[in-house]
PDB file of C-alpha atoms in Angstrom:
ATOM      1  CA  SER A1049      75.052 -15.187 -12.402  1.00 50.00           C
ATOM      2  CA  SER A1050      73.224 -18.468 -12.476  1.00 60.00           C
ATOM      3  CA  GLU A1051      72.470 -21.083 -10.162  1.00 90.00           C
ATOM      4  CA  LEU A1052      72.936 -24.092 -11.785  1.00 95.00           C
ATOM      5  CA  THR A1053      76.799 -24.188 -13.442  1.00 96.00           C
ATOM      6  CA  GLN A1054      77.901 -25.451 -17.252  1.00 98.00           C
ATOM      7  CA  ASP A1055      80.804 -25.738 -18.825  1.00 97.00           C
ATOM      8  CA  PRO A1056      80.578 -22.966 -21.493  1.00 97.00           C
ATOM      9  CA  ALA A1057      82.008 -25.508 -24.456  1.00 98.00           C
ATOM     10  CA  VAL A1058      82.704 -29.019 -24.890  1.00 98.00           C
ATOM     11  CA  SER A1059      83.791 -31.071 -28.236  1.00 98.00           C
ATOM     12  CA  VAL A1060      83.465 -34.400 -28.899  1.00 97.00           C
ATOM     13  CA  ALA A1061      84.374 -36.201 -32.230  1.00 98.00           C
ATOM     14  CA  LEU A1062      81.728 -37.350 -34.740  1.00 97.00           C
ATOM     15  CA  GLY A1063      80.091 -40.733 -33.252  1.00 97.00           C
ATOM     16  CA  GLN A1064      81.588 -40.797 -30.079  1.00 98.00           C
ATOM     17  CA  THR A1065      79.995 -39.994 -26.400  1.00 98.00           C
ATOM     18  CA  VAL A1066      79.999 -36.500 -24.870  1.00 98.00           C
ATOM     19  CA  ARG A1067      78.302 -35.852 -21.497  1.00 98.00           C
ATOM     20  CA  ILE A1068      77.438 -32.301 -20.421  1.00 98.00           C
ATOM     21  CA  THR A1069      77.261 -31.253 -17.047  1.00 98.00           C
ATOM     22  CA  CYS A1070      75.315 -28.993 -15.061  1.00 98.00           C
ATOM     23  CA  GLN A1071      75.929 -28.042 -11.124  1.00 97.00           C
ATOM     24  CA  GLY A1072      73.704 -26.910  -8.467  1.00 95.00           C
ATOM     25  CA  ASP A1073      72.639 -27.273  -5.277  1.00 93.00           C
ATOM     26  CA  SER A1074      68.780 -27.406  -6.358  1.00 92.00           C
ATOM     27  CA  LEU A1075      70.005 -30.634  -8.162  1.00 94.00           C
ATOM     28  CA  ARG A1076      70.062 -32.404  -5.327  1.00 94.00           C
ATOM     29  CA  SER A1077      66.432 -32.380  -4.278  1.00 91.00           C
ATOM     30  CA  TYR A1078      65.203 -31.715  -8.236  1.00 93.00           C
ATOM     31  CA  TYR A1079      65.649 -33.463 -11.893  1.00 95.00           C
ATOM     32  CA  ALA A1080      67.269 -31.302 -14.661  1.00 97.00           C
ATOM     33  CA  SER A1081      65.512 -30.195 -17.768  1.00 98.00           C
ATOM     34  CA  TRP A1082      67.882 -30.333 -21.115  1.00 98.00           C
ATOM     35  CA  TYR A1083      67.572 -28.223 -23.862  1.00 98.00           C
ATOM     36  CA  GLN A1084      69.021 -28.094 -27.351  1.00 98.00           C
ATOM     37  CA  GLN A1085      68.931 -24.863 -29.501  1.00 98.00           C
ATOM     38  CA  LYS A1086      70.601 -24.060 -32.636  1.00 98.00           C
ATOM     39  CA  PRO A1087      71.565 -20.864 -34.525  1.00 96.00           C
ATOM     40  CA  GLY A1088      68.287 -18.859 -34.685  1.00 96.00           C
ATOM     41  CA  GLN A1089      66.004 -21.460 -33.627  1.00 98.00           C
ATOM     42  CA  ALA A1090      63.472 -21.671 -30.601  1.00 98.00           C
ATOM     43  CA  PRO A1091      65.125 -24.322 -27.863  1.00 98.00           C
ATOM     44  CA  VAL A1092      63.870 -28.075 -27.697  1.00 98.00           C
ATOM     45  CA  LEU A1093      63.365 -30.077 -24.919  1.00 98.00           C
ATOM     46  CA  VAL A1094      65.619 -33.182 -24.981  1.00 98.00           C
ATOM     47  CA  ILE A1095      65.314 -34.490 -21.488  1.00 98.00           C
ATOM     48  CA  TYR A1096      63.264 -34.127 -18.415  1.00 97.00           C
ATOM     49  CA  GLY A1097      62.666 -35.924 -15.211  1.00 95.00           C
ATOM     50  CA  LYS A1098      64.883 -38.716 -14.580  1.00 93.00           C
ATOM     51  CA  ASN A1099      65.285 -39.740 -17.727  1.00 96.00           C
ATOM     52  CA  ASN A1100      62.725 -39.054 -20.010  1.00 96.00           C
ATOM     53  CA  ARG A1101      62.549 -38.382 -23.574  1.00 97.00           C
ATOM     54  CA  PRO A1102      59.708 -36.232 -25.418  1.00 96.00           C
ATOM     55  CA  SER A1103      58.174 -37.644 -28.646  1.00 96.00           C
ATOM     56  CA  GLY A1104      60.893 -36.955 -31.543  1.00 96.00           C
ATOM     57  CA  ILE A1105      64.165 -37.104 -29.665  1.00 98.00           C
ATOM     58  CA  PRO A1106      66.581 -40.031 -30.666  1.00 97.00           C
ATOM     59  CA  ASP A1107      67.459 -42.545 -27.647  1.00 96.00           C
ATOM     60  CA  ARG A1108      71.871 -41.704 -27.857  1.00 97.00           C
ATOM     61  CA  PHE A1109      70.131 -38.362 -25.722  1.00 98.00           C
ATOM     62  CA  SER A1110      69.801 -39.675 -22.000  1.00 98.00           C
ATOM     63  CA  GLY A1111      70.128 -37.826 -18.601  1.00 97.00           C
ATOM     64  CA  SER A1112      71.318 -38.686 -15.692  1.00 97.00           C
ATOM     65  CA  SER A1113      72.072 -37.146 -12.017  1.00 97.00           C
ATOM     66  CA  SER A1114      73.780 -37.639  -9.160  1.00 96.00           C
ATOM     67  CA  GLY A1115      74.586 -35.250  -5.933  1.00 96.00           C
ATOM     68  CA  ASN A1116      74.399 -31.584  -7.344  1.00 96.00           C
ATOM     69  CA  THR A1117      75.045 -32.358 -10.817  1.00 98.00           C
ATOM     70  CA  ALA A1118      72.895 -33.468 -13.679  1.00 98.00           C
ATOM     71  CA  SER A1119      74.440 -35.086 -17.124  1.00 98.00           C
ATOM     72  CA  LEU A1120      73.024 -35.162 -20.627  1.00 98.00           C
ATOM     73  CA  THR A1121      74.682 -37.748 -22.458  1.00 98.00           C
ATOM     74  CA  ILE A1122      74.721 -38.092 -26.206  1.00 98.00           C
ATOM     75  CA  THR A1123      75.944 -41.895 -27.187  1.00 98.00           C
ATOM     76  CA  GLY A1124      77.042 -41.877 -30.836  1.00 97.00           C
ATOM     77  CA  ALA A1125      77.243 -37.804 -31.226  1.00 97.00           C
ATOM     78  CA  GLN A1126      76.170 -36.429 -34.934  1.00 98.00           C
ATOM     79  CA  ALA A1127      76.838 -34.016 -36.547  1.00 97.00           C
ATOM     80  CA  GLU A1128      73.229 -32.334 -36.672  1.00 97.00           C
ATOM     81  CA  ASP A1129      73.579 -32.577 -32.622  1.00 98.00           C
ATOM     82  CA  GLU A1130      75.826 -29.118 -32.761  1.00 98.00           C
ATOM     83  CA  ALA A1131      73.776 -26.941 -30.811  1.00 98.00           C
ATOM     84  CA  ASP A1132      73.839 -25.005 -27.197  1.00 98.00           C
ATOM     85  CA  TYR A1133      72.516 -27.150 -24.651  1.00 98.00           C
ATOM     86  CA  TYR A1134      70.904 -25.537 -21.613  1.00 98.00           C
ATOM     87  CA  CYS A1135      70.130 -27.508 -18.297  1.00 98.00           C
ATOM     88  CA  ASN A1136      66.868 -25.984 -16.293  1.00 97.00           C
ATOM     89  CA  SER A1137      65.558 -26.287 -12.782  1.00 95.00           C
ATOM     90  CA  ARG A1138      64.521 -24.568  -9.739  1.00 92.00           C
ATOM     91  CA  ASP A1139      66.382 -22.364  -7.662  1.00 87.00           C
ATOM     92  CA  SER A1140      68.133 -23.655  -4.304  1.00 81.00           C
ATOM     93  CA  SER A1141      65.441 -21.329  -2.386  1.00 82.00           C
ATOM     94  CA  GLY A1142      62.909 -24.212  -2.321  1.00 71.00           C
ATOM     95  CA  ASN A1143      60.220 -21.268  -3.636  1.00 80.00           C
ATOM     96  CA  LEU A1144      58.364 -21.806  -6.885  1.00 86.00           C
ATOM     97  CA  ASN A1145      61.170 -20.175  -9.254  1.00 92.00           C
ATOM     98  CA  TRP A1146      62.985 -21.259 -12.161  1.00 94.00           C
ATOM     99  CA  VAL A1147      66.568 -21.169 -13.265  1.00 95.00           C
ATOM    100  CA  PHE A1148      68.535 -21.919 -16.557  1.00 97.00           C
ATOM    101  CA  GLY A1149      72.328 -22.682 -16.578  1.00 97.00           C
ATOM    102  CA  GLY A1150      74.177 -20.572 -18.770  1.00 97.00           C
ATOM    103  CA  GLY A1151      74.281 -22.673 -21.602  1.00 98.00           C
ATOM    104  CA  THR A1152      77.106 -25.339 -23.052  1.00 98.00           C
ATOM    105  CA  LYS A1153      78.227 -24.658 -27.018  1.00 98.00           C
ATOM    106  CA  LEU A1154      78.676 -28.340 -28.453  1.00 98.00           C
ATOM    107  CA  THR A1155      80.833 -28.726 -31.372  1.00 98.00           C
ATOM    108  CA  VAL A1156      81.027 -32.232 -33.007  1.00 97.00           C
ATOM    109  CA  LEU A1157      84.348 -32.408 -34.745  1.00 95.00           C
TER     110      LEU A1157
ATOM    111  CA  GLN B1056      49.291 -30.690 -30.997  1.00 93.00           C
ATOM    112  CA  VAL B1057      49.835 -27.384 -28.992  1.00 96.00           C
ATOM    113  CA  GLN B1058      51.486 -24.551 -30.620  1.00 97.00           C
ATOM    114  CA  LEU B1059      52.553 -21.263 -28.962  1.00 98.00           C
ATOM    115  CA  GLN B1060      52.915 -17.682 -31.630  1.00 98.00           C
ATOM    116  CA  GLU B1061      54.171 -14.676 -29.626  1.00 98.00           C
ATOM    117  CA  SER B1062      53.407 -11.389 -31.085  1.00 97.00           C
ATOM    118  CA  GLY B1063      54.156  -8.006 -30.194  1.00 96.00           C
ATOM    119  CA  PRO B1064      55.623  -4.460 -30.977  1.00 96.00           C
ATOM    120  CA  GLY B1065      59.642  -5.682 -31.961  1.00 96.00           C
ATOM    121  CA  LEU B1066      60.442  -2.349 -30.655  1.00 98.00           C
ATOM    122  CA  VAL B1067      60.043  -0.436 -27.797  1.00 98.00           C
ATOM    123  CA  LYS B1068      61.402   2.692 -25.860  1.00 98.00           C
ATOM    124  CA  PRO B1069      63.132   3.257 -22.823  1.00 97.00           C
ATOM    125  CA  SER B1070      60.877   3.933 -19.725  1.00 97.00           C
ATOM    126  CA  GLU B1071      57.604   2.561 -21.478  1.00 98.00           C
ATOM    127  CA  THR B1072      56.223  -1.156 -20.905  1.00 98.00           C
ATOM    128  CA  LEU B1073      56.785  -3.772 -23.009  1.00 98.00           C
ATOM    129  CA  SER B1074      53.429  -5.542 -24.048  1.00 98.00           C
ATOM    130  CA  LEU B1075      53.580  -9.750 -25.561  1.00 98.00           C
ATOM    131  CA  THR B1076      51.237 -11.987 -25.836  1.00 98.00           C
ATOM    132  CA  CYS B1077      51.290 -16.050 -26.332  1.00 98.00           C
ATOM    133  CA  ALA B1078      48.249 -17.444 -28.341  1.00 98.00           C
ATOM    134  CA  VAL B1079      47.887 -21.043 -27.627  1.00 97.00           C
ATOM    135  CA  SER B1080      45.820 -23.304 -30.151  1.00 97.00           C
ATOM    136  CA  GLY B1081      45.727 -26.887 -29.432  1.00 96.00           C
ATOM    137  CA  TYR B1082      45.121 -26.911 -25.735  1.00 96.00           C
ATOM    138  CA  SER B1083      42.542 -25.059 -23.738  1.00 95.00           C
ATOM    139  CA  ILE B1084      44.977 -23.130 -21.358  1.00 94.00           C
ATOM    140  CA  SER B1085      42.215 -23.511 -18.396  1.00 90.00           C
ATOM    141  CA  SER B1086      42.447 -27.208 -18.760  1.00 90.00           C
ATOM    142  CA  GLY B1087      46.047 -26.886 -16.803  1.00 86.00           C
ATOM    143  CA  TYR B1088      49.557 -26.616 -16.386  1.00 93.00           C
ATOM    144  CA  TYR B1089      51.707 -24.012 -15.998  1.00 95.00           C
ATOM    145  CA  TRP B1090      52.573 -21.078 -18.866  1.00 96.00           C
ATOM    146  CA  GLY B1091      55.529 -19.162 -19.103  1.00 97.00           C
ATOM    147  CA  TRP B1092      57.994 -16.396 -20.724  1.00 98.00           C
ATOM    148  CA  ILE B1093      61.775 -17.025 -20.940  1.00 98.00           C
ATOM    149  CA  ARG B1094      64.045 -14.599 -23.012  1.00 98.00           C
ATOM    150  CA  GLN B1095      67.126 -14.615 -24.412  1.00 98.00           C
ATOM    151  CA  PRO B1096      69.655 -11.002 -25.107  1.00 98.00           C
ATOM    152  CA  PRO B1097      71.702 -11.385 -28.159  1.00 97.00           C
ATOM    153  CA  GLY B1098      74.523 -13.780 -28.235  1.00 96.00           C
ATOM    154  CA  LYS B1099      73.434 -14.969 -24.246  1.00 97.00           C
ATOM    155  CA  GLY B1100      71.638 -17.673 -22.548  1.00 97.00           C
ATOM    156  CA  LEU B1101      68.207 -18.082 -21.595  1.00 98.00           C
ATOM    157  CA  GLU B1102      66.479 -16.218 -18.605  1.00 97.00           C
ATOM    158  CA  TRP B1103      63.202 -17.574 -16.961  1.00 97.00           C
ATOM    159  CA  ILE B1104      60.766 -14.188 -16.445  1.00 98.00           C
ATOM    160  CA  GLY B1105      57.913 -15.816 -14.893  1.00 97.00           C
ATOM    161  CA  SER B1106      55.431 -18.021 -15.137  1.00 96.00           C
ATOM    162  CA  ILE B1107      51.271 -18.802 -14.157  1.00 96.00           C
ATOM    163  CA  TYR B1108      48.889 -21.374 -13.349  1.00 93.00           C
ATOM    164  CA  HIS B1109      46.021 -22.019 -14.922  1.00 87.00           C
ATOM    165  CA  SER B1110      44.409 -21.265 -12.513  1.00 87.00           C
ATOM    166  CA  GLY B1111      45.884 -17.415 -12.197  1.00 89.00           C
ATOM    167  CA  SER B1112      48.485 -18.280  -9.652  1.00 94.00           C
ATOM    168  CA  THR B1113      51.867 -16.013 -10.767  1.00 96.00           C
ATOM    169  CA  TYR B1114      55.171 -17.000  -9.864  1.00 95.00           C
ATOM    170  CA  TYR B1115      58.189 -14.489 -11.091  1.00 96.00           C
ATOM    171  CA  ASN B1116      61.871 -14.137 -11.225  1.00 95.00           C
ATOM    172  CA  PRO B1117      62.866 -12.107  -8.101  1.00 94.00           C
ATOM    173  CA  SER B1118      65.338 -10.102  -9.987  1.00 95.00           C
ATOM    174  CA  LEU B1119      62.707  -8.673 -12.950  1.00 97.00           C
ATOM    175  CA  LYS B1120      59.668  -9.203  -9.695  1.00 96.00           C
ATOM    176  CA  SER B1121      58.918  -5.612  -9.640  1.00 97.00           C
ATOM    177  CA  ARG B1122      58.549  -4.985 -12.932  1.00 98.00           C
ATOM    178  CA  VAL B1123      57.065  -7.914 -14.497  1.00 98.00           C
ATOM    179  CA  THR B1124      52.918  -9.219 -14.566  1.00 98.00           C
ATOM    180  CA  ILE B1125      51.470 -11.891 -16.722  1.00 98.00           C
ATOM    181  CA  SER B1126      48.059 -12.708 -16.844  1.00 96.00           C
ATOM    182  CA  VAL B1127      45.954 -15.431 -18.932  1.00 95.00           C
ATOM    183  CA  ASP B1128      42.872 -15.016 -20.932  1.00 94.00           C
ATOM    184  CA  THR B1129      41.222 -17.966 -21.120  1.00 91.00           C
ATOM    185  CA  SER B1130      38.441 -16.630 -23.304  1.00 93.00           C
ATOM    186  CA  LYS B1131      40.883 -16.059 -25.794  1.00 96.00           C
ATOM    187  CA  ASN B1132      43.084 -18.871 -24.919  1.00 96.00           C
ATOM    188  CA  GLN B1133      46.303 -16.729 -24.342  1.00 96.00           C
ATOM    189  CA  PHE B1134      48.290 -15.189 -22.113  1.00 97.00           C
ATOM    190  CA  SER B1135      50.392 -12.180 -21.445  1.00 98.00           C
ATOM    191  CA  LEU B1136      53.842 -10.420 -20.321  1.00 98.00           C
ATOM    192  CA  LYS B1137      54.347  -7.057 -19.246  1.00 98.00           C
ATOM    193  CA  LEU B1138      57.840  -5.285 -18.544  1.00 98.00           C
ATOM    194  CA  SER B1139      57.417  -1.863 -17.357  1.00 98.00           C
ATOM    195  CA  SER B1140      60.411   0.295 -17.229  1.00 98.00           C
ATOM    196  CA  VAL B1141      62.197  -0.936 -19.992  1.00 98.00           C
ATOM    197  CA  THR B1142      66.056  -0.525 -20.440  1.00 98.00           C
ATOM    198  CA  ALA B1143      68.285  -1.506 -23.304  1.00 98.00           C
ATOM    199  CA  ALA B1144      69.351  -4.479 -21.211  1.00 98.00           C
ATOM    200  CA  ASP B1145      65.795  -6.059 -21.668  1.00 98.00           C
ATOM    201  CA  THR B1146      66.495  -6.219 -25.503  1.00 98.00           C
ATOM    202  CA  ALA B1147      65.971  -9.892 -25.970  1.00 98.00           C
ATOM    203  CA  VAL B1148      64.422 -12.535 -27.774  1.00 98.00           C
ATOM    204  CA  TYR B1149      61.455 -13.368 -25.780  1.00 98.00           C
ATOM    205  CA  TYR B1150      59.671 -16.851 -25.665  1.00 98.00           C
ATOM    206  CA  CYS B1151      56.709 -18.938 -24.377  1.00 98.00           C
ATOM    207  CA  ALA B1152      55.677 -21.998 -23.388  1.00 98.00           C
ATOM    208  CA  ARG B1153      53.934 -24.295 -21.421  1.00 97.00           C
ATOM    209  CA  HIS B1154      55.213 -24.970 -18.243  1.00 94.00           C
ATOM    210  CA  SER B1155      55.118 -28.612 -16.780  1.00 94.00           C
ATOM    211  CA  SER B1156      55.787 -29.767 -13.083  1.00 89.00           C
ATOM    212  CA  ALA B1157      55.649 -32.751 -11.181  1.00 87.00           C
ATOM    213  CA  ALA B1158      56.800 -33.894  -8.239  1.00 82.00           C
ATOM    214  CA  GLY B1159      60.682 -33.299  -8.461  1.00 86.00           C
ATOM    215  CA  THR B1160      61.069 -32.403 -12.191  1.00 91.00           C
ATOM    216  CA  ASP B1161      59.536 -29.182 -14.261  1.00 94.00           C
ATOM    217  CA  TRP B1162      60.090 -28.727 -17.844  1.00 97.00           C
ATOM    218  CA  PHE B1163      58.943 -26.014 -20.259  1.00 98.00           C
ATOM    219  CA  ASP B1164      57.392 -27.863 -24.206  1.00 97.00           C
ATOM    220  CA  PRO B1165      56.518 -26.842 -26.404  1.00 97.00           C
ATOM    221  CA  TRP B1166      57.685 -22.922 -27.044  1.00 98.00           C
ATOM    222  CA  GLY B1167      56.743 -20.428 -29.118  1.00 98.00           C
ATOM    223  CA  GLN B1168      59.560 -19.266 -31.907  1.00 98.00           C
ATOM    224  CA  GLY B1169      59.700 -16.280 -30.461  1.00 98.00           C
ATOM    225  CA  THR B1170      60.381 -12.782 -30.980  1.00 98.00           C
ATOM    226  CA  LEU B1171      62.512 -10.082 -30.955  1.00 98.00           C
ATOM    227  CA  VAL B1172      62.134  -6.546 -28.898  1.00 98.00           C
ATOM    228  CA  THR B1173      64.391  -4.139 -28.877  1.00 98.00           C
ATOM    229  CA  VAL B1174      64.755  -1.101 -26.720  1.00 98.00           C
ATOM    230  CA  SER B1175      65.957   2.276 -28.083  1.00 97.00           C
ATOM    231  CA  SER B1176      64.804   5.449 -28.676  1.00 95.00           C
TER     232      SER B1176
END
């Protein structure tokens, strides 16, 4: 089992806003990073830190955090956003160990 | 532009040692950052295996620590993964990635394309 918990599946209508969440004790102390993975491809970083987007990531992707929950929000979801999304952070031990959430399958309807 | 490329055998026999190398281009490993290995069993999620700091300090997933060794070869600008006593449960796509760590946050970027390793006799 993962120390970071994600909903297995979420759906959103085309053009609408969707929030994908990640829960874990370590998120009270560390920001999550978020990764998008499409079938047969390597994961791609979409959000890191408080709310930072790597170059090339559309500004419809944003991140936030409150308490033990980190969120990835897609404002105006596009068909190409359909993918698996994973959060990542340190584990709750305080040691230098990193964990991934179980992943959320996003379907754009 | 930093690029990473995994290489190694695609088939390993049970009880043997899995060995993979990640070649880095566009950046000198000795200049900084952590460098990490992540795996993904078929149809499942991502699992952090371990990371190595450019100075050589290593950090391993506690669940794999007894079987994992990560090393760096700065002369070849590459880092390597060894996983001993493999079983079918170690069958996965193995990714390497640059691992950044700052105050209160960490991230993996960029990633290699991944390489499938199957454990079977």
